[in-house]
JSON list of C-alpha atoms in Angstrom, two decimals:
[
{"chain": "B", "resi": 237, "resn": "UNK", "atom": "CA", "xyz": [5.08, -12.55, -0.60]},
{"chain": "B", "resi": 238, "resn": "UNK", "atom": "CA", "xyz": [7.28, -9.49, -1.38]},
{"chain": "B", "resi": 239, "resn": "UNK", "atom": "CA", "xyz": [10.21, -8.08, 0.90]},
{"chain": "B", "resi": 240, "resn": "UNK", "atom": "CA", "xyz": [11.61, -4.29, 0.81]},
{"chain": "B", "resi": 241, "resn": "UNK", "atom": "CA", "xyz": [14.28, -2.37, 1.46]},
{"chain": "B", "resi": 242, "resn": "UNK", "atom": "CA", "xyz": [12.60, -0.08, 4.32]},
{"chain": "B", "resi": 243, "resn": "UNK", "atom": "CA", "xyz": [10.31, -2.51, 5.97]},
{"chain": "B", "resi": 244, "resn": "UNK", "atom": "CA", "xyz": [9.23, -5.49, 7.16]},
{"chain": "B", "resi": 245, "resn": "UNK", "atom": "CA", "xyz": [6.09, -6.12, 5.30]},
{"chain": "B", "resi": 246, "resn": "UNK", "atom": "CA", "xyz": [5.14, -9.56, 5.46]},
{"chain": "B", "resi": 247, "resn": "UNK", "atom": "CA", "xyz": [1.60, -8.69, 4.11]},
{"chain": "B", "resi": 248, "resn": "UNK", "atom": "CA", "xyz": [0.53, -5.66, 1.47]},
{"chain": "B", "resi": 249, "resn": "UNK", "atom": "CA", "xyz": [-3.26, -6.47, 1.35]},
{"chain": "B", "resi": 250, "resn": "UNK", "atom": "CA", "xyz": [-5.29, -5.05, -2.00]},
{"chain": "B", "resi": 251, "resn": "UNK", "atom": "CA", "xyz": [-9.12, -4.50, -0.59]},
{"chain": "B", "resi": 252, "resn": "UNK", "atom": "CA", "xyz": [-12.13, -3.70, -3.39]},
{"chain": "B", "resi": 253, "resn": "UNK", "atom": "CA", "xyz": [-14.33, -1.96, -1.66]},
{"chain": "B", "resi": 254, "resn": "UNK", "atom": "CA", "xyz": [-18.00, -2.87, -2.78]},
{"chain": "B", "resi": 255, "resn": "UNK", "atom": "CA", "xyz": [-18.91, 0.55, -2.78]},
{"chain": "B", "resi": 256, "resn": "UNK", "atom": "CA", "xyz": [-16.76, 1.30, -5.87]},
{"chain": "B", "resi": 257, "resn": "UNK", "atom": "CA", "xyz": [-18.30, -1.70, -7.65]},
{"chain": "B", "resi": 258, "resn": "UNK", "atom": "CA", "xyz": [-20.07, 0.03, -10.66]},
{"chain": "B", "resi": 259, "resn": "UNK", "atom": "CA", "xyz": [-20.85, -3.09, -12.07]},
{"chain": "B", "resi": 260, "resn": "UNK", "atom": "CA", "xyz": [-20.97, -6.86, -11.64]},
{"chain": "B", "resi": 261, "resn": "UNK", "atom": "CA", "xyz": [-21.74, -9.73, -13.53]},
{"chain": "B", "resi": 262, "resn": "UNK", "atom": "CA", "xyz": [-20.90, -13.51, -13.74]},
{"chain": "B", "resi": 263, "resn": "UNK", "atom": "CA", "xyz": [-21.93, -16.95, -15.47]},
{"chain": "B", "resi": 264, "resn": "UNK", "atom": "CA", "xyz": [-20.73, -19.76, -16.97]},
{"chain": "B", "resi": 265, "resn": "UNK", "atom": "CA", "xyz": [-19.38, -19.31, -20.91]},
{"chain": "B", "resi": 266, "resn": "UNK", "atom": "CA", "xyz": [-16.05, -21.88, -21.45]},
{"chain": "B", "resi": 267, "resn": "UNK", "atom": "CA", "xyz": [-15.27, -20.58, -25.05]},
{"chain": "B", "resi": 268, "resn": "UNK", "atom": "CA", "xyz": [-14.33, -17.36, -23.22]},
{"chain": "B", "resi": 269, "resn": "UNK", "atom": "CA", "xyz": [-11.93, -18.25, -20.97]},
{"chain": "B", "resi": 270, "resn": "UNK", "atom": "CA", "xyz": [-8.25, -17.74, -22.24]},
{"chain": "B", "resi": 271, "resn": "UNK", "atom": "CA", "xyz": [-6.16, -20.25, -23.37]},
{"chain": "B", "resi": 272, "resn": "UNK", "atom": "CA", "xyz": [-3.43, -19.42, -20.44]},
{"chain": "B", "resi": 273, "resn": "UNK", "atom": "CA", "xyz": [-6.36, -19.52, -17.41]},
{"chain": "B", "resi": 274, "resn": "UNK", "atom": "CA", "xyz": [-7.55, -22.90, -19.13]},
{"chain": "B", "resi": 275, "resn": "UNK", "atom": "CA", "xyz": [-3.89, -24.47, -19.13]},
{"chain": "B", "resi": 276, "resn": "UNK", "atom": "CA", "xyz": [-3.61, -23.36, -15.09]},
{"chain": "B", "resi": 277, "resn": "UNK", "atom": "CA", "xyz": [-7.05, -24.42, -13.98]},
{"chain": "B", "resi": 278, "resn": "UNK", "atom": "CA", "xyz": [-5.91, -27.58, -15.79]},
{"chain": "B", "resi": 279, "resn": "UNK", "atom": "CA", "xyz": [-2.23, -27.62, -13.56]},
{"chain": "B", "resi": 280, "resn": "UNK", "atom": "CA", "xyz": [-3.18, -26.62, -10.25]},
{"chain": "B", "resi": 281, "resn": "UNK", "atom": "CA", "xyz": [-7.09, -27.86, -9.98]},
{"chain": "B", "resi": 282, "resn": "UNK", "atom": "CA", "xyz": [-9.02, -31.10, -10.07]},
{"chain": "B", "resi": 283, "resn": "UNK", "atom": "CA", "xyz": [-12.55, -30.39, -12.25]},
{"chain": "B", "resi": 284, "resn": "UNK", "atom": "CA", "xyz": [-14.20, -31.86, -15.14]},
{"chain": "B", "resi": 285, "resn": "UNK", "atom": "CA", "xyz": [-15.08, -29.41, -17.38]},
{"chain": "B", "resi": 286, "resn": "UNK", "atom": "CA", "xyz": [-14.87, -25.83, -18.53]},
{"chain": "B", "resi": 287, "resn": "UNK", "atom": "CA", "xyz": [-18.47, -25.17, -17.89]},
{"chain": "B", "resi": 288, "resn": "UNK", "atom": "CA", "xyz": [-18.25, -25.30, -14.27]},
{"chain": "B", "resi": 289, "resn": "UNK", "atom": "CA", "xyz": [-15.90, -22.11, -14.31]},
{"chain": "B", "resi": 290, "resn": "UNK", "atom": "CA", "xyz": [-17.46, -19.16, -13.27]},
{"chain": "B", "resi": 291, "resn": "UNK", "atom": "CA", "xyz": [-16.58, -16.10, -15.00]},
{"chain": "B", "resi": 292, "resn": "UNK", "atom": "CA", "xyz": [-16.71, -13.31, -12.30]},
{"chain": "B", "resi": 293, "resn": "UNK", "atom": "CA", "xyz": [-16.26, -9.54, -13.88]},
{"chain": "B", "resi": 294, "resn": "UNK", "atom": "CA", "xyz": [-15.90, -6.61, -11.80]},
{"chain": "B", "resi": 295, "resn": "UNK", "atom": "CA", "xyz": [-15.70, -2.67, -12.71]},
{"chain": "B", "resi": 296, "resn": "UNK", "atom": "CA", "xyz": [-14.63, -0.49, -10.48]},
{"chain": "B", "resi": 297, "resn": "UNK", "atom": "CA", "xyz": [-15.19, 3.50, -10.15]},
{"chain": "B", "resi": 298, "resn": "UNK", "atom": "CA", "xyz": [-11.77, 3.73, -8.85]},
{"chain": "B", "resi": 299, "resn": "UNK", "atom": "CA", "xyz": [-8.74, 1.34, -7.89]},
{"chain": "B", "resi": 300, "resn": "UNK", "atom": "CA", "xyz": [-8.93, -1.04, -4.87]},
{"chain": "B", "resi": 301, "resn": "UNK", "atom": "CA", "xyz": [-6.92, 0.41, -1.60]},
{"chain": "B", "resi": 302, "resn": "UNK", "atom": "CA", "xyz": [-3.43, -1.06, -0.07]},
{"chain": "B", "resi": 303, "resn": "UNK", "atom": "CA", "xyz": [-3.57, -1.87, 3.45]},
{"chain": "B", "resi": 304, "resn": "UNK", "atom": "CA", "xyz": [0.00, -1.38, 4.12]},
{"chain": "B", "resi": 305, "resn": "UNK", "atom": "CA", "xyz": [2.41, -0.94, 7.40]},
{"chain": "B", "resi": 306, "resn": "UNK", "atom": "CA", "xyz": [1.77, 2.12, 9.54]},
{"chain": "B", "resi": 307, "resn": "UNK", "atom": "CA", "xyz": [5.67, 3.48, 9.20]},
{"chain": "B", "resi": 308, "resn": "UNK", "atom": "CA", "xyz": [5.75, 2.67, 5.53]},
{"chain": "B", "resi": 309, "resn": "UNK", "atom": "CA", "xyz": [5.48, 5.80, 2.97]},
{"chain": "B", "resi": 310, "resn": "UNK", "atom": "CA", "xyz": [7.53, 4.11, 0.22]},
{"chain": "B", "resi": 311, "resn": "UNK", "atom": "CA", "xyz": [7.92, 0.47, -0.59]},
{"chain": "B", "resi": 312, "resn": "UNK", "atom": "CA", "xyz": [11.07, -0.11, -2.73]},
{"chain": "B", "resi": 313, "resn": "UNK", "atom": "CA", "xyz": [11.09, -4.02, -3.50]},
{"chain": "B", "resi": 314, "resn": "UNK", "atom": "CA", "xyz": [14.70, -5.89, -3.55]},
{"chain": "B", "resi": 315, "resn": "UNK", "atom": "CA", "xyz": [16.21, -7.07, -6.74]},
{"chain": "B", "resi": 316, "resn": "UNK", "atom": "CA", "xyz": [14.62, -10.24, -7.33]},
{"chain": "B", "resi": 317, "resn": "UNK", "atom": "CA", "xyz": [10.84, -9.24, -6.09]},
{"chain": "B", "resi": 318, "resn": "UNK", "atom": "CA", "xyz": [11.20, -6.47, -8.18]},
{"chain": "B", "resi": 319, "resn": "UNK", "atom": "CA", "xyz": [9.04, -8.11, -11.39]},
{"chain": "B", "resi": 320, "resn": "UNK", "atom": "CA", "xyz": [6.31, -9.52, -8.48]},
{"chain": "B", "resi": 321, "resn": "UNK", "atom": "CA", "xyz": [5.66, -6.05, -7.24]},
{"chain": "B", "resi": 322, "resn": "UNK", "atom": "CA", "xyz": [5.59, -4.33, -10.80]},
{"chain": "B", "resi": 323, "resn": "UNK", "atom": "CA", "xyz": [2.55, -6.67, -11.26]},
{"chain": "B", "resi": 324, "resn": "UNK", "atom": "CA", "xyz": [1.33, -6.74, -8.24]},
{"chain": "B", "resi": 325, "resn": "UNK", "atom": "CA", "xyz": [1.28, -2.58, -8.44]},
{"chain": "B", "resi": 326, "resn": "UNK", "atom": "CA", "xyz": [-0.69, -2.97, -12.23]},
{"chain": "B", "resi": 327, "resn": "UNK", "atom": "CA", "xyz": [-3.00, -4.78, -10.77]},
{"chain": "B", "resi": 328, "resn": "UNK", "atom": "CA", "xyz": [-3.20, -2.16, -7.99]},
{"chain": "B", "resi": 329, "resn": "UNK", "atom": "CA", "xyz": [-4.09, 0.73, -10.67]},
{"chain": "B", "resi": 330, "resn": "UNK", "atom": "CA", "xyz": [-6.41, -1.56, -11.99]},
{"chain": "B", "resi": 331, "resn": "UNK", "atom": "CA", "xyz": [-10.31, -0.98, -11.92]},
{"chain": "B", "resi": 332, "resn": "UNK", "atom": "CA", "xyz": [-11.41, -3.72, -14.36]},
{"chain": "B", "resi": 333, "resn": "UNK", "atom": "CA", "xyz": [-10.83, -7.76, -12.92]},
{"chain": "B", "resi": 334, "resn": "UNK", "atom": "CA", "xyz": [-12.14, -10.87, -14.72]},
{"chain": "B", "resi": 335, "resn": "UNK", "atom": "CA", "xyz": [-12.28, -14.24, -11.89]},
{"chain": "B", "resi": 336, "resn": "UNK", "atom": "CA", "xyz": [-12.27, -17.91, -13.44]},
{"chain": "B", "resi": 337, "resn": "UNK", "atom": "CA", "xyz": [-13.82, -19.47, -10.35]},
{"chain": "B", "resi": 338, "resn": "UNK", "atom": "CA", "xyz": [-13.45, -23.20, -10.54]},
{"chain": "B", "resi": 339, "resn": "UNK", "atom": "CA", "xyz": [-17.23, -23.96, -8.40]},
{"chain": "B", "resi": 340, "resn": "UNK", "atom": "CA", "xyz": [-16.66, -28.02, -8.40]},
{"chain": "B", "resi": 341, "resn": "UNK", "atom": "CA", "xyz": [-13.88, -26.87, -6.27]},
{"chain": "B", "resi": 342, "resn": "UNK", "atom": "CA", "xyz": [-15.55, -25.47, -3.67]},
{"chain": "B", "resi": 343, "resn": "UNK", "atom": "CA", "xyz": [-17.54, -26.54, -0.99]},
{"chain": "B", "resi": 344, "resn": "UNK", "atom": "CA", "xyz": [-21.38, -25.84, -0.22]},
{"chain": "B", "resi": 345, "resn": "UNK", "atom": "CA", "xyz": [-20.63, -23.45, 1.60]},
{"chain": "B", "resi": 346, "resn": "UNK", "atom": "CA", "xyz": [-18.37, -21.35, -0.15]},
{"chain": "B", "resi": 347, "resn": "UNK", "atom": "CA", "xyz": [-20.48, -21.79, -3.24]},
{"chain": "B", "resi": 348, "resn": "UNK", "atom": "CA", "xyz": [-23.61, -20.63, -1.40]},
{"chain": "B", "resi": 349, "resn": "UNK", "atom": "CA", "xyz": [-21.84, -17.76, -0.13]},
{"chain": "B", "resi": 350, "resn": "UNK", "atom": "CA", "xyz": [-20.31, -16.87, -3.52]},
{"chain": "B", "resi": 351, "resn": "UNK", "atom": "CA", "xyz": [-23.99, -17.28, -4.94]},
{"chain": "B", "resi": 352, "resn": "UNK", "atom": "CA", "xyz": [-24.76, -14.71, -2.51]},
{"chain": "B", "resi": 353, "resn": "UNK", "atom": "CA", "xyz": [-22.12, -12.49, -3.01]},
{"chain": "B", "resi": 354, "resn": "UNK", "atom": "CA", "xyz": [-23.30, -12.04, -6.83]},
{"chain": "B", "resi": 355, "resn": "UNK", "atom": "CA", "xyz": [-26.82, -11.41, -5.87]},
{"chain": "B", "resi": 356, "resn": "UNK", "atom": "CA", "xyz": [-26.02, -8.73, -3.34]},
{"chain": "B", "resi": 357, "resn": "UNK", "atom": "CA", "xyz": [-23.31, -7.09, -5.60]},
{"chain": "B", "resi": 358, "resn": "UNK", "atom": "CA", "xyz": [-25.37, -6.88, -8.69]},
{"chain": "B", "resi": 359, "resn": "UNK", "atom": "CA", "xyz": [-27.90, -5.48, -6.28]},
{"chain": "B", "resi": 360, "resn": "UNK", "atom": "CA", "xyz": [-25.74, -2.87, -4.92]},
{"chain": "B", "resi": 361, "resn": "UNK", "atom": "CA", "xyz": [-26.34, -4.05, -1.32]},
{"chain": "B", "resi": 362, "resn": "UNK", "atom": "CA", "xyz": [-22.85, -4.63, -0.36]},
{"chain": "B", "resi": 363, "resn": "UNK", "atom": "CA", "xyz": [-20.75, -2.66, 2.25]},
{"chain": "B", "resi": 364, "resn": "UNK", "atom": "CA", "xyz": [-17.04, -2.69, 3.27]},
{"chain": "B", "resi": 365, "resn": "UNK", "atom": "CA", "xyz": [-16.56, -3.59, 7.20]},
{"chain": "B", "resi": 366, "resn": "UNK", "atom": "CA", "xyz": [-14.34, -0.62, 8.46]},
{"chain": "B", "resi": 367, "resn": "UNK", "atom": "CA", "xyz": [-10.94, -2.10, 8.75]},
{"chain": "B", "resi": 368, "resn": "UNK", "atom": "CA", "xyz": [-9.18, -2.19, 11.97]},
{"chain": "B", "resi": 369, "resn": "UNK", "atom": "CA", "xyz": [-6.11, -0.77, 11.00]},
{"chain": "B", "resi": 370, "resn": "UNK", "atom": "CA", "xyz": [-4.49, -0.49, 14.40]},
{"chain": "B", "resi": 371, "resn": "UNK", "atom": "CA", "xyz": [-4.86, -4.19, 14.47]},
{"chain": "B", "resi": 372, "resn": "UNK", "atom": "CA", "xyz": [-3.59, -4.97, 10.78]},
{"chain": "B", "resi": 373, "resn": "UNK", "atom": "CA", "xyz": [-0.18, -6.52, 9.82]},
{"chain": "B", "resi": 374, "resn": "UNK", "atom": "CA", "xyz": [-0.14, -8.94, 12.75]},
{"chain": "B", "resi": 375, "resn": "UNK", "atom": "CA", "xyz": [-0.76, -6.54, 15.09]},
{"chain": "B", "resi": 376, "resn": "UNK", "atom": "CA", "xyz": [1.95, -3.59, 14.15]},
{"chain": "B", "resi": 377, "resn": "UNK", "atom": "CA", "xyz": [-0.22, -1.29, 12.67]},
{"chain": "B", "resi": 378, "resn": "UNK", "atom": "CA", "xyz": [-1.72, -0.41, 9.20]},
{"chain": "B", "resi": 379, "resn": "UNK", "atom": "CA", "xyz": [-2.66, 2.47, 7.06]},
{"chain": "B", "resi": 380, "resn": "UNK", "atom": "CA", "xyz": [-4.61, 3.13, 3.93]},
{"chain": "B", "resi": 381, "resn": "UNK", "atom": "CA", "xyz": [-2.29, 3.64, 0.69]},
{"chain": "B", "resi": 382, "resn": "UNK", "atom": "CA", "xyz": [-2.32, 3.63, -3.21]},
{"chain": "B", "resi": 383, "resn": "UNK", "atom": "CA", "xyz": [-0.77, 2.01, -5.35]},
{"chain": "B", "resi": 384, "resn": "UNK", "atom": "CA", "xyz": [1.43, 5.12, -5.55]},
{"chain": "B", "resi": 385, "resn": "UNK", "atom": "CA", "xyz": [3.39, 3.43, -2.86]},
{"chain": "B", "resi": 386, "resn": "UNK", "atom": "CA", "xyz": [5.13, 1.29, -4.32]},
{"chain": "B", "resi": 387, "resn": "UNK", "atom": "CA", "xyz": [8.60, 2.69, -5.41]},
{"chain": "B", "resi": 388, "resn": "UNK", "atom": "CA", "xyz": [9.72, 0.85, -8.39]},
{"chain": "B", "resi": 389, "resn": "UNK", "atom": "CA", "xyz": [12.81, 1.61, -10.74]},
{"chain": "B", "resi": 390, "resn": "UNK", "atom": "CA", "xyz": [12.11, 3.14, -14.43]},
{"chain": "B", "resi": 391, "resn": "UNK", "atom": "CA", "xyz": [11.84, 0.55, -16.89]},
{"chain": "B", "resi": 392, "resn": "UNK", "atom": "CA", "xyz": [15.07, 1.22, -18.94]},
{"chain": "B", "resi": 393, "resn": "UNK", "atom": "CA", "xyz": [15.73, 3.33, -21.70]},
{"chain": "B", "resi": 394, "resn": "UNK", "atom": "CA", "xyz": [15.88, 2.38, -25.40]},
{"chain": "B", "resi": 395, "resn": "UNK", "atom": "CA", "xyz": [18.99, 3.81, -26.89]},
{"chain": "B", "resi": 396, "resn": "UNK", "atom": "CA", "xyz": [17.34, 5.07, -30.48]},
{"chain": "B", "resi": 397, "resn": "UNK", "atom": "CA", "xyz": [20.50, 5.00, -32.09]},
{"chain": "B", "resi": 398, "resn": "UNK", "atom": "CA", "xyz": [21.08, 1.02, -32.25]},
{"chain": "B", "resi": 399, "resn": "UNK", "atom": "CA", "xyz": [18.76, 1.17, -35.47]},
{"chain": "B", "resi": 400, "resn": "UNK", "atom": "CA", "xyz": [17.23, -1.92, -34.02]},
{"chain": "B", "resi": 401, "resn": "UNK", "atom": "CA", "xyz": [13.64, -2.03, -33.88]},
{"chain": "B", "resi": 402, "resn": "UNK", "atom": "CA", "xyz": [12.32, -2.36, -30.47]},
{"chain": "B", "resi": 403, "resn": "UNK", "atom": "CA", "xyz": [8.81, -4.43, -30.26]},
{"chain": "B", "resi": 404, "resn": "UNK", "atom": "CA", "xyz": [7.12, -5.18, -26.97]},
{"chain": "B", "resi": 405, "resn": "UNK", "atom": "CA", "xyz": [5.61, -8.53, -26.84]},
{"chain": "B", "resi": 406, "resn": "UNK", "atom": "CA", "xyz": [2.47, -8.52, -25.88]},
{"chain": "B", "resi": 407, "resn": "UNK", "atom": "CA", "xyz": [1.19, -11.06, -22.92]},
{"chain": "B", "resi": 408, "resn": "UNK", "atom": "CA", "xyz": [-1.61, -12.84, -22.49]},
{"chain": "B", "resi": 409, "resn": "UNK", "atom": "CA", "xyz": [-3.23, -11.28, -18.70]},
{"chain": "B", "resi": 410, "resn": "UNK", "atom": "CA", "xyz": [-1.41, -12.27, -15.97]},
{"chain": "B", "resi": 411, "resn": "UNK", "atom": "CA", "xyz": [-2.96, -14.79, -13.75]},
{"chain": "B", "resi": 412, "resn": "UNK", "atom": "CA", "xyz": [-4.24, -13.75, -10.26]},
{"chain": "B", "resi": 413, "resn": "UNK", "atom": "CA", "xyz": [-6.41, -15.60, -8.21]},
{"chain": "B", "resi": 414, "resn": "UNK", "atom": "CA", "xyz": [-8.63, -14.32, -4.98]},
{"chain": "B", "resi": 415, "resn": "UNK", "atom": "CA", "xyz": [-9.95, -15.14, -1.63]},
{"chain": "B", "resi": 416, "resn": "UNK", "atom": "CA", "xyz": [-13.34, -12.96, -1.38]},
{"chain": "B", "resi": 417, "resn": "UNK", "atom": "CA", "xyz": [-12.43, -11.33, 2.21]},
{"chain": "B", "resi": 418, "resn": "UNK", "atom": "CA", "xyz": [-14.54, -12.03, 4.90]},
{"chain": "B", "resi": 419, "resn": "UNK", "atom": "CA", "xyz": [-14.81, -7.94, 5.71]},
{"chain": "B", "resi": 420, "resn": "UNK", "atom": "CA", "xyz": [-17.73, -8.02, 3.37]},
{"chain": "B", "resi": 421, "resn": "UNK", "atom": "CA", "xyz": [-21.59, -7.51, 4.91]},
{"chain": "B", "resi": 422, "resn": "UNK", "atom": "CA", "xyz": [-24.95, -7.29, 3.46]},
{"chain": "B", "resi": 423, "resn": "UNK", "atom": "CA", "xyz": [-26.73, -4.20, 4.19]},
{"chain": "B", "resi": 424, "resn": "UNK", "atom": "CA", "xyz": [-30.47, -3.74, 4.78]},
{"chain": "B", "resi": 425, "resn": "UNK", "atom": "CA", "xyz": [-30.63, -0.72, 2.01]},
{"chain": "B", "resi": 426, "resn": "UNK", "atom": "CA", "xyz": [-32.45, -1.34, -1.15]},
{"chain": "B", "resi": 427, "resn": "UNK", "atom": "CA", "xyz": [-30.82, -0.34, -4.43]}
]
């Protein structure tokens, strides 16, 4: 969780909508999965081996949309959420995802569903549930935004005349995992 400067937002939700998937595909392939998602699968989840990760990739015809609060038109982060939100915002713009889905984790259920959720997607037989956006953020209100909401500072300025070199280190991705929302419904259409 983020705060800002103009409202209370307990809650900025990102939403793919499945109509935007352009295409879908998962399985199981352990010599692909990063060296940083295999050292946090290993800190924050009980499993016993690589090959039960499922490696969910998503494209996207266009970014995801922000459910955000009603009143909001900006959202300028304080100080110290600042670096959360830049990410958070990248991922926002972003129409490509990769999921490490750890499926000894979850329960029958979820896996079943999950199981279905691949099969419909790569079908093309999924549909977003209209949100209720009079209803979102706990009942205040909600609107539709981009991630052009977010109003971050400029990264700052390299002064060329130090005659130092400036190199940007690159990162391995950032890690981000997902709850599937429950807004998403089969539809009867064939593809």
């Amino acid at each position: 969780m983020a705060h800002f400067n103009e409202v209370n937002a307990r809650h900025v939700t990102l939403q793919l909508p499945p109509e935007a998937f352009q295409h879908l595909e998962a399985g199981f392939n352990p010599d692909s999965i990063p060296i940083s998602i295999k050292q946090h699968l290993n800190r924050n989840f009980d499993f016993r081996s690589y090959n039960q990760i499922l490696i969910l990739s998503l494209a996207l015809s266009a970014p995801g949309r922000l459910i955000t609060p009603r009143d909001a038109t900006t959202l300028t982060p304080i100080n110290e959420h600042e670096t959360r939100v830049q990410n958070f915002q990248s991922l926002c713009q972003s129409t490509q995802f990769t999921f490490y889905i750890p499926t000894s984790t979850l329960s029958e259920t979820r896996r079943s569903a999950l199981q279905e959720f691949i099969g419909l997607g790569a079908a093309g037989k999924l549909a977003s549930i209209q949100t209720d956006l009079r209803r979102a953020q706990l009942g205040r209100g909600g609107r539709e935004s981009t991630w052009e909401i977010f109003n971050l500072p400029d990264p700052p300025s390299y002064d060329s005349q130090t005659g130092q070199e400036t190199v940007k280190r690159i990162r391995e991705g950032t890690t981000f995992f997902f709850s599937f929302p429950s807004s998403l419904k089969k539809t009867a259409t064939a593809a």
